[in-house]
mmCIF file of C-alpha atoms in Angstrom:
data_model
loop_
_atom_site.group_PDB
_atom_site.id
_atom_site.type_symbol
_atom_site.label_atom_id
_atom_site.label_comp_id
_atom_site.label_asym_id
_atom_site.label_seq_id
_atom_site.Cartn_x
_atom_site.Cartn_y
_atom_site.Cartn_z
ATOM 1 C CA MET A 395 91.054 137.816 96.598
ATOM 2 C CA ARG A 396 93.726 139.230 98.901
ATOM 3 C CA ARG A 397 90.979 140.245 101.313
ATOM 4 C CA ALA A 398 89.520 136.731 101.102
ATOM 5 C CA LEU A 399 92.964 135.337 101.964
ATOM 6 C CA GLU A 400 93.131 137.630 104.991
ATOM 7 C CA LEU A 401 89.771 136.291 106.115
ATOM 8 C CA ALA A 402 90.887 132.687 105.564
ATOM 9 C CA ALA A 403 93.812 133.206 107.941
ATOM 10 C CA ARG A 404 91.339 133.856 110.770
ATOM 11 C CA GLY A 405 90.137 130.261 110.638
ATOM 12 C CA PRO A 406 91.497 127.533 112.921
ATOM 13 C CA LEU A 407 93.973 124.875 111.850
ATOM 14 C CA GLY A 408 92.318 121.479 111.731
ATOM 15 C CA PRO A 409 90.847 118.800 109.481
ATOM 16 C CA ASN A 410 89.166 121.341 107.219
ATOM 17 C CA PRO A 411 90.878 123.916 104.996
ATOM 18 C CA ARG A 412 91.078 127.586 105.943
ATOM 19 C CA VAL A 413 88.880 129.410 103.429
ATOM 20 C CA GLY A 414 87.755 133.019 103.013
ATOM 21 C CA CYS A 415 85.024 134.558 100.851
ATOM 22 C CA VAL A 416 84.068 138.104 99.793
ATOM 23 C CA LEU A 417 80.773 138.972 98.064
ATOM 24 C CA LEU A 418 80.841 141.951 95.686
ATOM 25 C CA ALA A 419 77.899 143.929 94.328
ATOM 26 C CA PRO A 420 77.265 143.560 90.556
ATOM 27 C CA ASP A 421 78.189 147.154 89.796
ATOM 28 C CA GLY A 422 81.038 149.619 90.191
ATOM 29 C CA ASP A 423 84.437 149.836 88.598
ATOM 30 C CA LEU A 424 85.980 146.714 90.111
ATOM 31 C CA PRO A 425 86.216 143.674 87.797
ATOM 32 C CA GLY A 426 83.135 141.620 88.560
ATOM 33 C CA GLY A 427 81.641 143.971 91.085
ATOM 34 C CA GLY A 428 81.779 146.985 93.333
ATOM 35 C CA ALA A 429 80.855 147.383 96.982
ATOM 36 C CA VAL A 430 81.402 144.557 99.464
ATOM 37 C CA LEU A 431 78.075 142.923 100.328
ATOM 38 C CA GLY A 432 79.341 140.324 102.779
ATOM 39 C CA GLU A 433 82.410 138.523 104.076
ATOM 40 C CA GLY A 434 82.988 135.178 105.706
ATOM 41 C CA TRP A 435 85.510 132.544 106.671
ATOM 42 C CA HIS A 436 85.361 128.975 107.885
ATOM 43 C CA ARG A 437 85.507 128.876 111.679
ATOM 44 C CA GLY A 438 86.058 125.131 112.090
ATOM 45 C CA ALA A 439 84.538 121.703 111.565
ATOM 46 C CA GLY A 440 80.741 121.703 111.770
ATOM 47 C CA THR A 441 80.412 125.468 111.290
ATOM 48 C CA PRO A 442 79.192 127.179 108.087
ATOM 49 C CA HIS A 443 81.729 127.259 105.270
ATOM 50 C CA ALA A 444 83.156 130.591 104.132
ATOM 51 C CA GLU A 445 80.643 131.078 101.301
ATOM 52 C CA VAL A 446 77.643 130.380 103.527
ATOM 53 C CA ALA A 447 79.095 132.636 106.233
ATOM 54 C CA ALA A 448 79.502 135.437 103.668
ATOM 55 C CA LEU A 449 75.900 134.991 102.493
ATOM 56 C CA ALA A 450 74.719 135.179 106.114
ATOM 57 C CA ASP A 451 76.792 138.322 106.630
ATOM 58 C CA ALA A 452 75.177 139.880 103.554
ATOM 59 C CA ARG A 453 71.700 139.053 104.886
ATOM 60 C CA GLU A 454 72.556 140.690 108.220
ATOM 61 C CA ARG A 455 73.615 143.818 106.305
ATOM 62 C CA GLY A 456 70.319 143.759 104.403
ATOM 63 C CA ALA A 457 72.178 143.309 101.085
ATOM 64 C CA ASP A 458 70.712 141.695 97.977
ATOM 65 C CA VAL A 459 73.260 139.227 96.562
ATOM 66 C CA ARG A 460 71.407 138.409 93.343
ATOM 67 C CA GLY A 461 73.815 138.973 90.464
ATOM 68 C CA ALA A 462 76.767 139.341 92.878
ATOM 69 C CA THR A 463 80.306 138.022 92.503
ATOM 70 C CA ALA A 464 81.671 135.605 95.108
ATOM 71 C CA VAL A 465 85.455 135.684 95.492
ATOM 72 C CA VAL A 466 86.592 132.565 97.357
ATOM 73 C CA THR A 467 90.072 131.217 98.110
ATOM 74 C CA LEU A 468 89.152 127.550 97.492
ATOM 75 C CA GLU A 469 86.686 126.037 95.015
ATOM 76 C CA PRO A 470 83.223 125.828 96.616
ATOM 77 C CA CYS A 471 82.502 122.334 97.856
ATOM 78 C CA ASP A 472 79.894 120.145 96.156
ATOM 79 C CA HIS A 473 79.099 117.597 98.829
ATOM 80 C CA THR A 474 77.018 117.238 101.961
ATOM 81 C CA GLY A 475 78.978 116.527 105.118
ATOM 82 C CA ARG A 476 78.446 118.280 108.429
ATOM 83 C CA THR A 477 77.097 121.120 106.270
ATOM 84 C CA GLY A 478 75.469 121.339 102.829
ATOM 85 C CA PRO A 479 77.223 122.030 99.508
ATOM 86 C CA CYS A 480 78.416 125.615 99.078
ATOM 87 C CA SER A 481 77.902 125.408 95.312
ATOM 88 C CA ALA A 482 74.167 124.878 95.826
ATOM 89 C CA ALA A 483 73.993 127.712 98.367
ATOM 90 C CA LEU A 484 75.587 130.152 95.913
ATOM 91 C CA ILE A 485 73.248 129.070 93.104
ATOM 92 C CA GLU A 486 70.180 129.354 95.335
ATOM 93 C CA ALA A 487 71.282 132.849 96.426
ATOM 94 C CA GLY A 488 71.465 134.005 92.821
ATOM 95 C CA VAL A 489 75.179 134.686 92.662
ATOM 96 C CA ALA A 490 76.141 135.332 89.013
ATOM 97 C CA ARG A 491 79.932 134.975 89.130
ATOM 98 C CA VAL A 492 82.393 133.007 91.246
ATOM 99 C CA VAL A 493 86.132 133.752 91.308
ATOM 100 C CA VAL A 494 88.266 130.917 92.718
ATOM 101 C CA GLY A 495 91.848 130.950 93.970
ATOM 102 C CA VAL A 496 92.638 127.205 94.162
ATOM 103 C CA GLN A 497 90.657 124.266 92.810
ATOM 104 C CA ASP A 498 89.738 121.658 95.426
ATOM 105 C CA PRO A 499 91.843 118.476 95.123
ATOM 106 C CA ASN A 500 89.622 116.546 97.533
ATOM 107 C CA PRO A 501 87.642 114.029 95.417
ATOM 108 C CA VAL A 502 84.911 113.976 98.064
ATOM 109 C CA ALA A 503 84.302 117.739 97.991
ATOM 110 C CA ALA A 504 85.417 118.753 94.472
ATOM 111 C CA GLY A 505 83.051 119.519 91.616
ATOM 112 C CA GLY A 506 81.632 122.803 92.802
ATOM 113 C CA ALA A 507 82.926 124.732 89.803
ATOM 114 C CA GLY A 508 81.271 122.254 87.444
ATOM 115 C CA ARG A 509 77.913 122.482 89.184
ATOM 116 C CA LEU A 510 78.087 126.274 89.176
ATOM 117 C CA ARG A 511 78.866 126.398 85.441
ATOM 118 C CA ALA A 512 76.041 123.943 84.718
ATOM 119 C CA ALA A 513 73.674 126.329 86.503
ATOM 120 C CA GLY A 514 74.809 129.230 84.313
ATOM 121 C CA VAL A 515 77.169 130.844 86.827
ATOM 122 C CA ASP A 516 80.338 132.398 85.363
ATOM 123 C CA VAL A 517 83.333 130.741 87.070
ATOM 124 C CA VAL A 518 86.915 132.035 86.956
ATOM 125 C CA THR A 519 89.686 129.913 88.493
ATOM 126 C CA GLY A 520 93.377 130.354 89.239
ATOM 127 C CA VAL A 521 93.374 133.857 90.768
ATOM 128 C CA LEU A 522 96.450 134.344 93.023
ATOM 129 C CA PRO A 523 96.989 130.575 93.091
ATOM 130 C CA ALA A 524 100.407 130.701 94.794
ATOM 131 C CA GLU A 525 99.018 132.767 97.644
ATOM 132 C CA GLY A 526 96.032 130.450 97.847
ATOM 133 C CA VAL A 527 98.229 127.370 98.095
ATOM 134 C CA ALA A 528 100.320 129.012 100.815
ATOM 135 C CA ALA A 529 97.168 129.867 102.779
ATOM 136 C CA LEU A 530 96.030 126.241 102.698
ATOM 137 C CA GLY A 531 99.320 125.139 104.270
ATOM 138 C CA ALA A 532 99.703 121.470 105.135
ATOM 139 C CA TRP A 533 96.053 120.718 104.333
ATOM 140 C CA LEU A 534 96.660 120.747 100.579
ATOM 141 C CA PRO A 535 99.556 118.227 100.387
ATOM 142 C CA ALA A 536 97.804 116.072 102.993
ATOM 143 C CA VAL A 537 94.726 115.793 100.761
ATOM 144 C CA HIS A 538 96.888 115.168 97.685
ATOM 145 C CA ARG A 539 98.818 112.349 99.400
ATOM 146 C CA GLY A 540 95.997 110.806 101.361
ATOM 147 C CA ARG A 541 97.975 111.020 104.594
ATOM 148 C CA PRO A 542 99.067 113.702 107.056
ATOM 149 C CA PHE A 543 101.843 116.104 106.067
ATOM 150 C CA VAL A 544 104.884 115.183 108.179
ATOM 151 C CA THR A 545 107.336 117.672 109.659
ATOM 152 C CA LEU A 546 110.388 116.210 111.384
ATOM 153 C CA LYS A 547 111.665 118.498 114.133
ATOM 154 C CA ILE A 548 115.235 118.231 115.371
ATOM 155 C CA ALA A 549 116.904 120.306 118.106
ATOM 156 C CA SER A 550 120.615 119.543 118.163
ATOM 157 C CA THR A 551 124.115 120.797 118.780
ATOM 158 C CA LEU A 552 126.326 121.931 115.937
ATOM 159 C CA ASP A 553 127.816 118.438 115.801
ATOM 160 C CA GLY A 554 124.393 116.788 115.584
ATOM 161 C CA ARG A 555 123.878 115.645 119.178
ATOM 162 C CA VAL A 556 120.523 115.697 120.954
ATOM 163 C CA ALA A 557 121.891 114.685 124.352
ATOM 164 C CA ALA A 558 125.223 114.500 126.166
ATOM 165 C CA ALA A 559 126.945 111.219 126.993
ATOM 166 C CA ASP A 560 125.220 111.143 130.405
ATOM 167 C CA GLY A 561 121.808 111.571 128.775
ATOM 168 C CA THR A 562 121.205 115.210 129.722
ATOM 169 C CA SER A 563 119.436 117.170 127.001
ATOM 170 C CA ARG A 564 117.826 120.229 128.638
ATOM 171 C CA TRP A 565 118.405 122.644 127.245
ATOM 172 C CA ILE A 566 120.497 122.419 124.072
ATOM 173 C CA THR A 567 118.720 125.263 122.287
ATOM 174 C CA SER A 568 117.869 128.698 123.673
ATOM 175 C CA ASP A 569 114.546 129.925 125.010
ATOM 176 C CA VAL A 570 114.142 131.906 121.761
ATOM 177 C CA ALA A 571 114.297 128.706 119.720
ATOM 178 C CA ARG A 572 112.021 126.890 122.148
ATOM 179 C CA ARG A 573 109.379 129.607 121.912
ATOM 180 C CA HIS A 574 109.531 129.338 118.131
ATOM 181 C CA ALA A 575 109.133 125.551 118.383
ATOM 182 C CA HIS A 576 106.015 125.997 120.520
ATOM 183 C CA GLY A 577 104.597 128.138 117.724
ATOM 184 C CA LEU A 578 105.211 125.220 115.358
ATOM 185 C CA ARG A 579 103.481 122.841 117.780
ATOM 186 C CA ALA A 580 100.445 125.104 117.834
ATOM 187 C CA GLN A 581 100.082 124.709 114.057
ATOM 188 C CA VAL A 582 99.940 120.901 113.928
ATOM 189 C CA GLY A 583 97.251 118.334 114.623
ATOM 190 C CA ALA A 584 99.494 115.797 116.355
ATOM 191 C CA ILE A 585 102.948 115.513 117.944
ATOM 192 C CA VAL A 586 104.576 112.089 117.661
ATOM 193 C CA VAL A 587 107.394 110.659 119.801
ATOM 194 C CA GLY A 588 108.773 107.194 120.459
ATOM 195 C CA THR A 589 108.445 105.405 123.767
ATOM 196 C CA GLY A 590 112.155 105.949 124.461
ATOM 197 C CA THR A 591 111.729 109.717 124.370
ATOM 198 C CA ALA A 592 108.507 109.492 126.381
ATOM 199 C CA LEU A 593 110.170 107.461 129.144
ATOM 200 C CA VAL A 594 113.559 109.206 129.298
ATOM 201 C CA ASP A 595 112.560 112.853 128.785
ATOM 202 C CA ASP A 596 109.060 112.719 130.336
ATOM 203 C CA PRO A 597 107.820 115.457 127.955
ATOM 204 C CA SER A 598 104.412 117.102 128.160
ATOM 205 C CA LEU A 599 104.174 117.673 124.358
ATOM 206 C CA THR A 600 102.001 120.734 124.762
ATOM 207 C CA ALA A 601 101.844 123.962 122.766
ATOM 208 C CA ARG A 602 102.408 127.013 124.964
ATOM 209 C CA THR A 603 102.350 130.770 124.598
ATOM 210 C CA GLY A 604 105.253 133.074 125.443
ATOM 211 C CA ASP A 605 104.149 133.296 129.094
ATOM 212 C CA GLY A 606 104.028 129.503 129.453
ATOM 213 C CA SER A 607 100.263 129.035 129.384
ATOM 214 C CA LEU A 608 98.615 126.422 127.188
ATOM 215 C CA VAL A 609 97.253 127.559 123.840
ATOM 216 C CA GLU A 610 93.535 126.912 123.403
ATOM 217 C CA GLN A 611 93.778 124.250 120.682
ATOM 218 C CA GLN A 612 96.212 121.511 121.757
ATOM 219 C CA PRO A 613 97.653 118.891 119.378
ATOM 220 C CA LEU A 614 97.012 115.194 119.836
ATOM 221 C CA ARG A 615 99.908 113.575 121.757
ATOM 222 C CA VAL A 616 101.016 110.313 120.135
ATOM 223 C CA VAL A 617 103.492 107.799 121.564
ATOM 224 C CA VAL A 618 104.768 105.089 119.204
ATOM 225 C CA GLY A 619 106.139 101.796 120.540
ATOM 226 C CA HIS A 620 105.260 98.782 122.658
ATOM 227 C CA ARG A 621 106.057 100.155 126.114
ATOM 228 C CA ALA A 622 103.297 101.846 128.092
ATOM 229 C CA VAL A 623 103.387 105.454 129.215
ATOM 230 C CA PRO A 624 103.556 105.469 133.051
ATOM 231 C CA GLN A 625 100.489 106.652 134.924
ATOM 232 C CA GLY A 626 102.351 109.558 136.514
ATOM 233 C CA ALA A 627 103.908 110.799 133.264
ATOM 234 C CA ARG A 628 103.504 114.439 132.227
ATOM 235 C CA LEU A 629 101.916 113.154 129.008
ATOM 236 C CA ARG A 630 98.905 112.211 131.117
ATOM 237 C CA GLY A 631 98.650 115.753 132.477
ATOM 238 C CA PRO A 632 97.046 118.870 130.976
ATOM 239 C CA GLY A 633 97.239 119.091 127.193
ATOM 240 C CA GLY A 634 95.911 117.269 124.178
ATOM 241 C CA GLU A 635 94.519 113.745 124.100
ATOM 242 C CA LEU A 636 97.120 110.988 124.584
ATOM 243 C CA LEU A 637 97.149 108.241 121.949
ATOM 244 C CA GLU A 638 99.430 105.210 122.427
ATOM 245 C CA LEU A 639 100.117 103.249 119.228
ATOM 246 C CA ARG A 640 101.643 99.801 119.748
ATOM 247 C CA THR A 641 103.629 99.735 116.534
ATOM 248 C CA HIS A 642 107.001 100.613 115.043
ATOM 249 C CA ASP A 643 105.602 101.182 111.546
ATOM 250 C CA PRO A 644 105.474 104.878 110.529
ATOM 251 C CA ALA A 645 103.002 104.129 107.720
ATOM 252 C CA HIS A 646 100.572 102.585 110.208
ATOM 253 C CA VAL A 647 100.937 105.627 112.474
ATOM 254 C CA LEU A 648 99.952 107.907 109.590
ATOM 255 C CA GLU A 649 97.049 105.634 108.625
ATOM 256 C CA VAL A 650 95.619 105.921 112.137
ATOM 257 C CA LEU A 651 96.088 109.682 112.224
ATOM 258 C CA HIS A 652 94.628 110.109 108.729
ATOM 259 C CA ALA A 653 91.520 108.238 109.887
ATOM 260 C CA ARG A 654 91.274 110.771 112.713
ATOM 261 C CA GLU A 655 91.436 113.617 110.138
ATOM 262 C CA VAL A 656 94.849 114.848 111.306
ATOM 263 C CA ARG A 657 96.373 116.881 108.466
ATOM 264 C CA HIS A 658 99.761 117.885 109.918
ATOM 265 C CA VAL A 659 102.023 115.711 112.080
ATOM 266 C CA LEU A 660 105.110 116.866 113.955
ATOM 267 C CA VAL A 661 107.626 114.079 114.622
ATOM 268 C CA GLU A 662 109.739 115.214 117.583
ATOM 269 C CA GLY A 663 111.834 112.238 118.592
ATOM 270 C CA GLY A 664 113.820 110.439 119.287
ATOM 271 C CA PRO A 665 116.612 109.371 116.930
ATOM 272 C CA THR A 666 115.113 105.929 116.235
ATOM 273 C CA LEU A 667 111.692 107.304 115.315
ATOM 274 C CA ALA A 668 113.251 110.053 113.173
ATOM 275 C CA ALA A 669 115.267 107.452 111.272
ATOM 276 C CA ALA A 670 112.194 105.240 110.794
ATOM 277 C CA PHE A 671 110.167 108.052 109.202
ATOM 278 C CA LEU A 672 113.101 109.142 107.022
ATOM 279 C CA ALA A 673 113.876 105.595 105.896
ATOM 280 C CA ALA A 674 110.223 105.063 105.001
ATOM 281 C CA GLY A 675 110.228 108.201 102.849
ATOM 282 C CA LEU A 676 107.466 109.703 104.993
ATOM 283 C CA VAL A 677 109.084 113.024 105.941
ATOM 284 C CA ASP A 678 107.842 116.005 103.936
ATOM 285 C CA GLU A 679 109.756 118.749 105.717
ATOM 286 C CA VAL A 680 112.558 119.044 108.283
ATOM 287 C CA HIS A 681 112.824 121.795 110.895
ATOM 288 C CA ALA A 682 116.343 121.615 112.371
ATOM 289 C CA TYR A 683 117.042 123.913 115.311
ATOM 290 C CA VAL A 684 120.824 124.062 115.617
ATOM 291 C CA ALA A 685 122.623 125.469 118.671
ATOM 292 C CA PRO A 686 126.275 126.658 118.582
ATOM 293 C CA VAL A 687 127.251 123.921 121.035
ATOM 294 C CA LEU A 688 129.744 121.065 120.642
ATOM 295 C CA LEU A 689 129.533 117.841 122.647
ATOM 296 C CA GLY A 690 131.649 115.385 120.688
ATOM 297 C CA ALA A 691 129.685 112.450 122.113
ATOM 298 C CA GLY A 692 126.136 111.533 123.030
ATOM 299 C CA ALA A 693 122.975 110.554 121.171
ATOM 300 C CA ALA A 694 122.823 111.570 117.509
ATOM 301 C CA ALA A 695 119.822 113.501 116.179
ATOM 302 C CA VAL A 696 118.956 110.709 113.719
ATOM 303 C CA GLY A 697 119.488 106.982 114.144
ATOM 304 C CA ASP A 698 120.936 104.516 111.651
ATOM 305 C CA LEU A 699 119.523 105.056 108.158
ATOM 306 C CA GLY A 700 121.462 102.218 106.614
ATOM 307 C CA VAL A 701 123.620 104.707 104.710
ATOM 308 C CA THR A 702 127.085 103.300 103.999
ATOM 309 C CA THR A 703 128.340 105.782 101.399
ATOM 310 C CA LEU A 704 127.845 109.485 100.763
ATOM 311 C CA ALA A 705 125.891 108.782 97.581
ATOM 312 C CA GLN A 706 123.137 107.194 99.701
ATOM 313 C CA ALA A 707 122.704 110.218 101.972
ATOM 314 C CA VAL A 708 119.294 111.780 102.486
ATOM 315 C CA ARG A 709 119.754 115.272 101.067
ATOM 316 C CA LEU A 710 117.539 118.265 101.712
ATOM 317 C CA VAL A 711 116.695 121.339 99.684
ATOM 318 C CA THR A 712 116.930 124.272 102.091
ATOM 319 C CA SER A 713 113.861 126.493 101.865
ATOM 320 C CA ASP A 714 114.557 128.833 104.774
ATOM 321 C CA VAL A 715 117.182 129.778 107.336
ATOM 322 C CA VAL A 716 115.990 131.681 110.415
ATOM 323 C CA PRO A 717 118.273 133.129 113.125
ATOM 324 C CA LEU A 718 116.742 132.593 116.584
ATOM 325 C CA GLY A 719 118.835 134.326 119.209
ATOM 326 C CA PRO A 720 122.092 132.346 119.407
ATOM 327 C CA ASP A 721 120.577 129.472 117.406
ATOM 328 C CA VAL A 722 119.589 128.893 113.793
ATOM 329 C CA LEU A 723 116.548 127.169 112.314
ATOM 330 C CA VAL A 724 117.145 125.408 109.003
ATOM 331 C CA VAL A 725 114.010 124.360 107.112
ATOM 332 C CA GLY A 726 114.407 121.873 104.287
ATOM 333 C CA VAL A 727 112.506 119.359 102.206
ATOM 334 C CA PRO A 728 113.876 116.015 100.997
ATOM 335 C CA ALA A 729 115.529 116.495 97.617
ATOM 336 C CA PRO A 730 114.435 114.325 94.677
ATOM 337 C CA PRO A 731 117.094 111.723 93.822
ATOM 338 C CA GLY A 732 119.938 113.285 91.863
ATOM 339 C CA ASP A 733 119.067 116.893 92.755
ATOM 340 C CA ALA A 734 121.774 119.081 94.253
ATOM 341 C CA PRO A 735 120.790 120.851 97.478
ATOM 342 C CA THR A 736 120.216 124.595 97.261
ATOM 343 C CA THR A 737 119.321 127.436 99.605
ATOM 344 C CA VAL A 738 116.235 129.431 98.715
ATOM 345 C CA ARG A 739 116.094 132.258 101.232
ATOM 346 C CA THR A 740 117.100 133.558 104.639
ATOM 347 C CA SER A 741 114.441 135.209 106.771
ATOM 348 C CA THR A 742 114.364 136.957 110.114
ATOM 349 C CA GLU A 743 112.718 135.771 113.301
ATOM 350 C CA GLU A 744 110.204 138.627 113.019
ATOM 351 C CA GLU A 745 108.883 137.176 109.748
ATOM 352 C CA HIS A 746 107.841 134.045 111.620
#
């Protein structure tokens, strides 16, 4: 299963889950099998799923998979979309046992384990489930909630400012923090900003490598609000597709992006948009890049939340603290009402 998880990590981030599969021979000392007959992972929408890729790999090796064990990170699908059901492919190939990491929560694709059992295949579920959930990343909560997973990104001074009184904002955080933030951008399906940020900052909203070049898979660039993006704006330059949404409703934004099969959304600004998503209860995670800088005035990182007393504050449970050169990244998730905030761990930049 750990090998299958390694294979899953090779897959691209996108509308489909990252899945890996290992086929084991029906002999040897290993539980359920011996020698590896084939391996596969899902390479993106429209390509063979991990199980089918592993079966193809086994055929190329000249291996007989009848009676084999398939170890797969996510329950084999049981529906026909761009490709056929993996459950049927495993049954047709004569696989005798299937070991599953995480059961599929998607009602459209789930049911593979049931079909396999009905065909006489031995199915074991819940192997390394925590690792399997981690490998699925934002895809899993997005499927559970029926909307994209939302990360709110903030880059601010120690006193919570995102710009000075004269409007200047480049650069509050260091190049180390900015490189890390580009890594975050490369993991999401869409970056969302308000029209104020688009007009004042003229951002490109691209994901770049350490040398400044564009990564191959660019996120969708989304501007929320009723003002148009100027024709000469950097948002109309190289990068992902530009989508202008004439709305101020965060729920509608997520509905549109869900329909486009976006699983992970990064909300980058500005303060008004951040407050709108927080007030709507539509932020799943906060990434706050904090620089050891004090301004004392200027735009706040988050706009008015309607909070009038400390008891109404939006509190976060800190899941990670990462030093980034002179800056610090604090990662947190909104705390359930009544829960006291806690810190889970501190990691190093190298771990990320």
